[in-house]
Tab-separated table of C-alpha atoms (C1' of nucleotides) in Angstrom:
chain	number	residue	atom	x	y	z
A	265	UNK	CA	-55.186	90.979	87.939
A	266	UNK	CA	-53.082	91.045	84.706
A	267	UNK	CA	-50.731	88.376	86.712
A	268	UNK	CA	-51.504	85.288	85.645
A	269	UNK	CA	-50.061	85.543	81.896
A	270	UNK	CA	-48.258	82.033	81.322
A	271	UNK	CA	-51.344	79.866	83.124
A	272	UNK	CA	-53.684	82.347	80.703
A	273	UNK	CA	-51.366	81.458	77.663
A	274	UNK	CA	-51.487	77.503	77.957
A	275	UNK	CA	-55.088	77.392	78.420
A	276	UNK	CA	-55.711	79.676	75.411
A	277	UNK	CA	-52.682	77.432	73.318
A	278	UNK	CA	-53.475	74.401	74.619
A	279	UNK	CA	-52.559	72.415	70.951
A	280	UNK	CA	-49.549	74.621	70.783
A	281	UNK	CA	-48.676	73.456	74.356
A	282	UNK	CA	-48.950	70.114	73.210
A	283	UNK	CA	-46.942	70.541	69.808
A	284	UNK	CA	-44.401	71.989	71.970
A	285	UNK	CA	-44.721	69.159	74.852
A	286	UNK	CA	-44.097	66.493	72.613
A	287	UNK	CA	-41.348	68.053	70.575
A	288	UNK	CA	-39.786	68.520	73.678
A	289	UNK	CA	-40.000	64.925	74.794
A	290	UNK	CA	-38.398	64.269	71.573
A	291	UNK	CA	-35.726	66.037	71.381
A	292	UNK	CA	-34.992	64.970	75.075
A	293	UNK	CA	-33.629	61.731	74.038
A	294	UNK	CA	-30.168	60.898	74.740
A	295	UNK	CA	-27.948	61.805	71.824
A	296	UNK	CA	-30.558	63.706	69.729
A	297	UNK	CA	-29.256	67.243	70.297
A	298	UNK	CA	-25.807	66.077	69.629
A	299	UNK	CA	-27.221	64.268	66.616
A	300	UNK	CA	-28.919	67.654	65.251
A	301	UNK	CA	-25.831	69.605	66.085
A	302	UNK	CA	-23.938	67.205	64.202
A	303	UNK	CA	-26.043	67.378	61.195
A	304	UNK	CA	-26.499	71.560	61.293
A	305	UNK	CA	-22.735	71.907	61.230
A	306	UNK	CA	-22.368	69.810	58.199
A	307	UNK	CA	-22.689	70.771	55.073
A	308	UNK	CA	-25.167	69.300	52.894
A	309	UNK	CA	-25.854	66.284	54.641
A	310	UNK	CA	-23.509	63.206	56.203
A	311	UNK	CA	-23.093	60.163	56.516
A	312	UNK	CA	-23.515	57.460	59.307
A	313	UNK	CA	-20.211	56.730	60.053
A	314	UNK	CA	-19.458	61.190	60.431
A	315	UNK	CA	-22.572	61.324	62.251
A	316	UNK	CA	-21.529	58.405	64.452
A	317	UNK	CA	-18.227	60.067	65.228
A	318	UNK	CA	-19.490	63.618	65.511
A	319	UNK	CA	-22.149	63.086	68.020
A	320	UNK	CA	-20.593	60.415	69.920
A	321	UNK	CA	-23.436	57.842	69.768
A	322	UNK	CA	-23.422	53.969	69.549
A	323	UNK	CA	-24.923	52.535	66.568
A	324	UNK	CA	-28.032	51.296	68.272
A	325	UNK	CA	-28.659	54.638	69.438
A	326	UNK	CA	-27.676	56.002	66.414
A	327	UNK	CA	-30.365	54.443	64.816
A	328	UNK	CA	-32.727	55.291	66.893
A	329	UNK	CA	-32.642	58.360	67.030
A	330	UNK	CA	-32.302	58.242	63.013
A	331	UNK	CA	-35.475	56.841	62.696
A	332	UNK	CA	-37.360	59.039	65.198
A	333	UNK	CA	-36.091	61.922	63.324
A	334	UNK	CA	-36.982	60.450	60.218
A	335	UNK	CA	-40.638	59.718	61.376
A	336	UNK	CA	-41.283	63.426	62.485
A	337	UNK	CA	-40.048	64.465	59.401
A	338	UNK	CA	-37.153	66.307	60.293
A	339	UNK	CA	-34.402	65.023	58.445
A	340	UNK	CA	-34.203	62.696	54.875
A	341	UNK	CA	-32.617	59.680	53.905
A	342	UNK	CA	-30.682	59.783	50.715
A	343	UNK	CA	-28.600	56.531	49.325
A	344	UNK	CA	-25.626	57.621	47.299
A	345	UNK	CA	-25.129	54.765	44.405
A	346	UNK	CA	-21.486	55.031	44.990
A	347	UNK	CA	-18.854	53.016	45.463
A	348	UNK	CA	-18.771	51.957	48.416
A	349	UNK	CA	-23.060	52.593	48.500
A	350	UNK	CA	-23.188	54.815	51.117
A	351	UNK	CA	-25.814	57.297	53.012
A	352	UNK	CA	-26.521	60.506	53.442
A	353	UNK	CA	-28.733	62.511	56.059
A	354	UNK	CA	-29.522	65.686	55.808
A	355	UNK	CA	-32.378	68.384	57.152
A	356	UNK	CA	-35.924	68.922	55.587
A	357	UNK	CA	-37.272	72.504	55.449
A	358	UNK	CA	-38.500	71.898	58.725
A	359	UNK	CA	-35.260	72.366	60.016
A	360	UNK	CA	-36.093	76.131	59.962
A	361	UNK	CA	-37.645	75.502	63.230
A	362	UNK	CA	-34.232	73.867	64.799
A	363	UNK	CA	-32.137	76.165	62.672
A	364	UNK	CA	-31.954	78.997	65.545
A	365	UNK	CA	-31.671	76.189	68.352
A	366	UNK	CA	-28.056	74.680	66.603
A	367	UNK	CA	-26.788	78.699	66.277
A	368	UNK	CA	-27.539	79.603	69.907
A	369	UNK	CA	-25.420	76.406	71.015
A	370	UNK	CA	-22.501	76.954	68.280
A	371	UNK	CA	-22.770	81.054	69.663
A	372	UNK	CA	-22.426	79.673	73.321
A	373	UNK	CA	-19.502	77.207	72.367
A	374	UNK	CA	-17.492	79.602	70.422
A	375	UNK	CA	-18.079	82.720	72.919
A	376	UNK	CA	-17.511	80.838	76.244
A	377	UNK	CA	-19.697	82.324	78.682
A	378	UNK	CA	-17.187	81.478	81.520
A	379	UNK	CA	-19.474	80.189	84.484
A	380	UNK	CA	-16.924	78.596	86.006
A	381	UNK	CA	-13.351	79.244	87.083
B	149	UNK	CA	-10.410	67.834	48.816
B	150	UNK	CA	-12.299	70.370	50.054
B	151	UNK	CA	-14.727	67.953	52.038
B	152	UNK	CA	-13.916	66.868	55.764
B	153	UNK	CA	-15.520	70.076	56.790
B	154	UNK	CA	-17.305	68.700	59.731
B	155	UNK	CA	-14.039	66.964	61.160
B	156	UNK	CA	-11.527	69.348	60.477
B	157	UNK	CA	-14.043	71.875	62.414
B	158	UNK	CA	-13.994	69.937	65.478
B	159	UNK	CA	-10.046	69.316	65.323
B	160	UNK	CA	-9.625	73.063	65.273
B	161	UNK	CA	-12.278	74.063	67.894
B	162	UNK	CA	-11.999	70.997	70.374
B	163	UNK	CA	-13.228	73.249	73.139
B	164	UNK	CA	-15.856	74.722	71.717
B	165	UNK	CA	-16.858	71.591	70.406
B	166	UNK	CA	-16.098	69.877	73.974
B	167	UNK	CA	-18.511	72.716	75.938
B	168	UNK	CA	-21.224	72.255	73.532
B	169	UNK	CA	-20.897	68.408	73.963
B	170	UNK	CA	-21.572	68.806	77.975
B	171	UNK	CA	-24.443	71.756	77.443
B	172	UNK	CA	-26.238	69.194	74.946
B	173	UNK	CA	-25.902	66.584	77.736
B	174	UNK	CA	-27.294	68.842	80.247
B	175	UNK	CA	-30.038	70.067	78.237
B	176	UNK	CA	-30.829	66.189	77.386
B	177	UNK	CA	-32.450	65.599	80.719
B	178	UNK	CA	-35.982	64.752	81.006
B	179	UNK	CA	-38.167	67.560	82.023
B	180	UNK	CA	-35.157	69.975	81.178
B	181	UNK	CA	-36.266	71.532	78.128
B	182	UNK	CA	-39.846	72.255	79.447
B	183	UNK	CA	-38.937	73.895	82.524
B	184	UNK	CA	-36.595	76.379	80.174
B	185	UNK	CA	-39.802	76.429	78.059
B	186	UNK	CA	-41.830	76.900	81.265
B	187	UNK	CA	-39.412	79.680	82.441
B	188	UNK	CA	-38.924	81.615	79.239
B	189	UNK	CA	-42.721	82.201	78.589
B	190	UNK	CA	-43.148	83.367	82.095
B	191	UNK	CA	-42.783	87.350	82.855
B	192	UNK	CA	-40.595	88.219	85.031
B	193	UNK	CA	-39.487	84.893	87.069
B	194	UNK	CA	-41.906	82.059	87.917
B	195	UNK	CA	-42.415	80.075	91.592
B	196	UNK	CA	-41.635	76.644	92.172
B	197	UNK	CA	-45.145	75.582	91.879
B	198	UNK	CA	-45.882	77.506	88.674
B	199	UNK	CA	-42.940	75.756	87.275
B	200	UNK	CA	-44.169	72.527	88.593
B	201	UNK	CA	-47.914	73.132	86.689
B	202	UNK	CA	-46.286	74.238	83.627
B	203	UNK	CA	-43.649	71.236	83.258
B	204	UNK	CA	-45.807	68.606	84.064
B	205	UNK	CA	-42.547	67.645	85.978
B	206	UNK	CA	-42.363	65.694	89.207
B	207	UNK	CA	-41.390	68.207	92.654
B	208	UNK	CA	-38.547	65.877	92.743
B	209	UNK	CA	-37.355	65.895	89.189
B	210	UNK	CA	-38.102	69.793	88.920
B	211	UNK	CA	-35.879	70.028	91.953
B	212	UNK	CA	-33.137	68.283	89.975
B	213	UNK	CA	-33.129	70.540	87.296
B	214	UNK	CA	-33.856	73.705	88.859
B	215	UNK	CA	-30.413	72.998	90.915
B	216	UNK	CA	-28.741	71.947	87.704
B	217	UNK	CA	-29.375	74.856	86.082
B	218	UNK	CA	-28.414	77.085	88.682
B	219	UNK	CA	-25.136	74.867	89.199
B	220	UNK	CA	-24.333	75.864	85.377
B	221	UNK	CA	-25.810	79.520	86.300
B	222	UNK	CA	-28.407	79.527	83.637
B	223	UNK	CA	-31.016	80.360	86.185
B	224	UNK	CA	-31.000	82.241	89.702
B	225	UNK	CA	-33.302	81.661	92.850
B	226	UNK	CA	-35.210	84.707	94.870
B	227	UNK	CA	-36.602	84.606	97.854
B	228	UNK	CA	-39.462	86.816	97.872
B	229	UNK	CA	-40.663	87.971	101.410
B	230	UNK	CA	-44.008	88.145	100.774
B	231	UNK	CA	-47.002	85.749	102.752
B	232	UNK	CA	-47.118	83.440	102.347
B	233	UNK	CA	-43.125	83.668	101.603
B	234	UNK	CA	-42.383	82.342	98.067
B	235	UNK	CA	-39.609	81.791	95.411
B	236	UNK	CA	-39.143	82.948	92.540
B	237	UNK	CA	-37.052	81.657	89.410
B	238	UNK	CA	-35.513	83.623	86.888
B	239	UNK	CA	-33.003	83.350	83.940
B	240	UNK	CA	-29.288	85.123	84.490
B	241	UNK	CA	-28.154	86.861	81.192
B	242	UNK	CA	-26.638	83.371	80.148
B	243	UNK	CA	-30.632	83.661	78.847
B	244	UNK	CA	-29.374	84.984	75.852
B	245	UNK	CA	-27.942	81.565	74.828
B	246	UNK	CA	-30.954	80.149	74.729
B	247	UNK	CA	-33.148	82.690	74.093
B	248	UNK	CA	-32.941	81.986	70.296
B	249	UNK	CA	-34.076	78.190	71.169
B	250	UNK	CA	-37.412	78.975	72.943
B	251	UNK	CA	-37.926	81.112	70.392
B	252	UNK	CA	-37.554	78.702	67.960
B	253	UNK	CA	-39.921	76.173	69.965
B	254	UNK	CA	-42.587	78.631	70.716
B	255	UNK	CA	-42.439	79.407	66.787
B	256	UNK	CA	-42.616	75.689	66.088
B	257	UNK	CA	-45.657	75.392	68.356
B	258	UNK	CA	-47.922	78.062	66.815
B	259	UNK	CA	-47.217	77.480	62.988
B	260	UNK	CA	-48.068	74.022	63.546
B	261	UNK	CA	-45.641	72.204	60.906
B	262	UNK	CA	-48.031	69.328	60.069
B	263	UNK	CA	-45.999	66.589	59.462
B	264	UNK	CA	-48.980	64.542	60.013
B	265	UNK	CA	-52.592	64.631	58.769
C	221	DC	C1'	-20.221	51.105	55.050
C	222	DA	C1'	-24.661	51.078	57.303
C	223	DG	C1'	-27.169	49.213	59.857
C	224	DT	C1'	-30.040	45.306	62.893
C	225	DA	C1'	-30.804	42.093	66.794
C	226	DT	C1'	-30.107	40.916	71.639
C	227	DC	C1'	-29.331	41.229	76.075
C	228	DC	C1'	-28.020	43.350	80.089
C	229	DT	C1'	-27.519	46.993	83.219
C	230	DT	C1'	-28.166	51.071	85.210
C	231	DG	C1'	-29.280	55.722	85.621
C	232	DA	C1'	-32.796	58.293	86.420
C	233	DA	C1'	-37.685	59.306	86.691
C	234	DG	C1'	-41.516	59.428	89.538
C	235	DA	C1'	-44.688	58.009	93.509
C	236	DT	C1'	-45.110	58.639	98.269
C	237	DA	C1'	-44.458	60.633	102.483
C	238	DC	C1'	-42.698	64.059	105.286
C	239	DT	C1'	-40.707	68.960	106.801
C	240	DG	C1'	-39.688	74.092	107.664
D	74	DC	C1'	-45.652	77.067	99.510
D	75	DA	C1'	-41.296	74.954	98.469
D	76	DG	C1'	-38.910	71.699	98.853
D	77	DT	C1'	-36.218	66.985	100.688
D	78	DA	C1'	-35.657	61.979	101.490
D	79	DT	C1'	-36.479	57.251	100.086
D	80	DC	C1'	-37.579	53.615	97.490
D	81	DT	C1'	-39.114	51.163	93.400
D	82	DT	C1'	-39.416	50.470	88.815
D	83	DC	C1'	-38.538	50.507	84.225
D	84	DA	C1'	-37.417	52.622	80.000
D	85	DA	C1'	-33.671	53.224	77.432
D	86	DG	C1'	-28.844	53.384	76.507
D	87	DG	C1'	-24.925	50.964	75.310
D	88	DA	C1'	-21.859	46.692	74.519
D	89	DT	C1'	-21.452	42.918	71.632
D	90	DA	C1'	-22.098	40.253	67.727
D	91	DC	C1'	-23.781	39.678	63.311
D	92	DT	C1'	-25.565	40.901	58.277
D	93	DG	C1'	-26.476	42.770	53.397
DNA sequence: CAGTATCCTTGAAGATACTG
DNA sequence: CAGTATCTTCAAGGATACTG
């Protein structure tokens, strides 16, 4: 019996399993992966109103998902004393861990993996 | 001006930009993400029920996605002729696209981040 | 510009029950 | 085991309107 590997794996990972669970159910939320590509294909950070436009997102949502990024520590606020005030988001180091997720997707949508006609 | 990176990207890749947009949207569904998850830590294919344990997803919702990712031919079905007769689940090479994600979750789950105490 | 506050609506998840 | 068929519920997304 060397069959059961992934049942074997959980129960031996459980709190990884979790970690991973939960960050799943996060990043599950409507808009979020839009939101994240948005934000890895800009450079330095950007602002509402790009992020708004790039990932397609109401305002309410927006925010939402702004904050629940914020609160995992994913991304940082940073208000830019300009004129007009404005706002800038941009990755923490953690975004190491998404870093590979936002290059698969770009790979797919660049190479076109034709699955249709 | 050497700014509007994110925007003038989009103009000039609108179908890259416009495939990405509709794999995000796919990937966004609920339980989506941890079947992948389920299915890339398995060896070798997993059964429905396997799937089902691992996903903490609903026979009905697992269903869903398990027909949604075969629709976009991410994953393909086997019918194994063994008793009792069983199915098994396994990723096409369209893997590769998001082979770099699990990765990147499985990572995640081990190094434990710690954005909390 | 960068949000916040409401309300409304609906898609979609999930429980249950049943089948080949 | 591997689903399918219904039905109910409810979270959550999105439209609108407003604010600092």
């Amino acid at each position: 019996m060397g069959e059961p590997t992934l049942a074997e794996w959980e129960a031996k990972n459980e709190i990884a399993f979790q970690r991973i669970q939960e960050l799943l159910r996060v990043l599950s939320k409507s808009k979020m992966l839009h939101v994240l590509y948005a934000l890895g294909m800009g450079k330095g950070g950007l602002r509402f109103s790009e992020l708004k436009k790039s990932s397609l997102a109401d305002s309410t949502t927006l925010t939402r998902r702004l904050t629940e990024l914020e609160e995992i520590g994913m991304i940082a606020r940073k208000e830019l004393s300009t004129t007009p005030p404005a706002v800038e988001y941009h990755f923490t180091e953690s975004y190491d861990i998404l870093k590979p997720i936002l290059e698969g997707l770009l790979h797919y949508g660049l190479e076109g993996v034709n699955t249709q006609s």
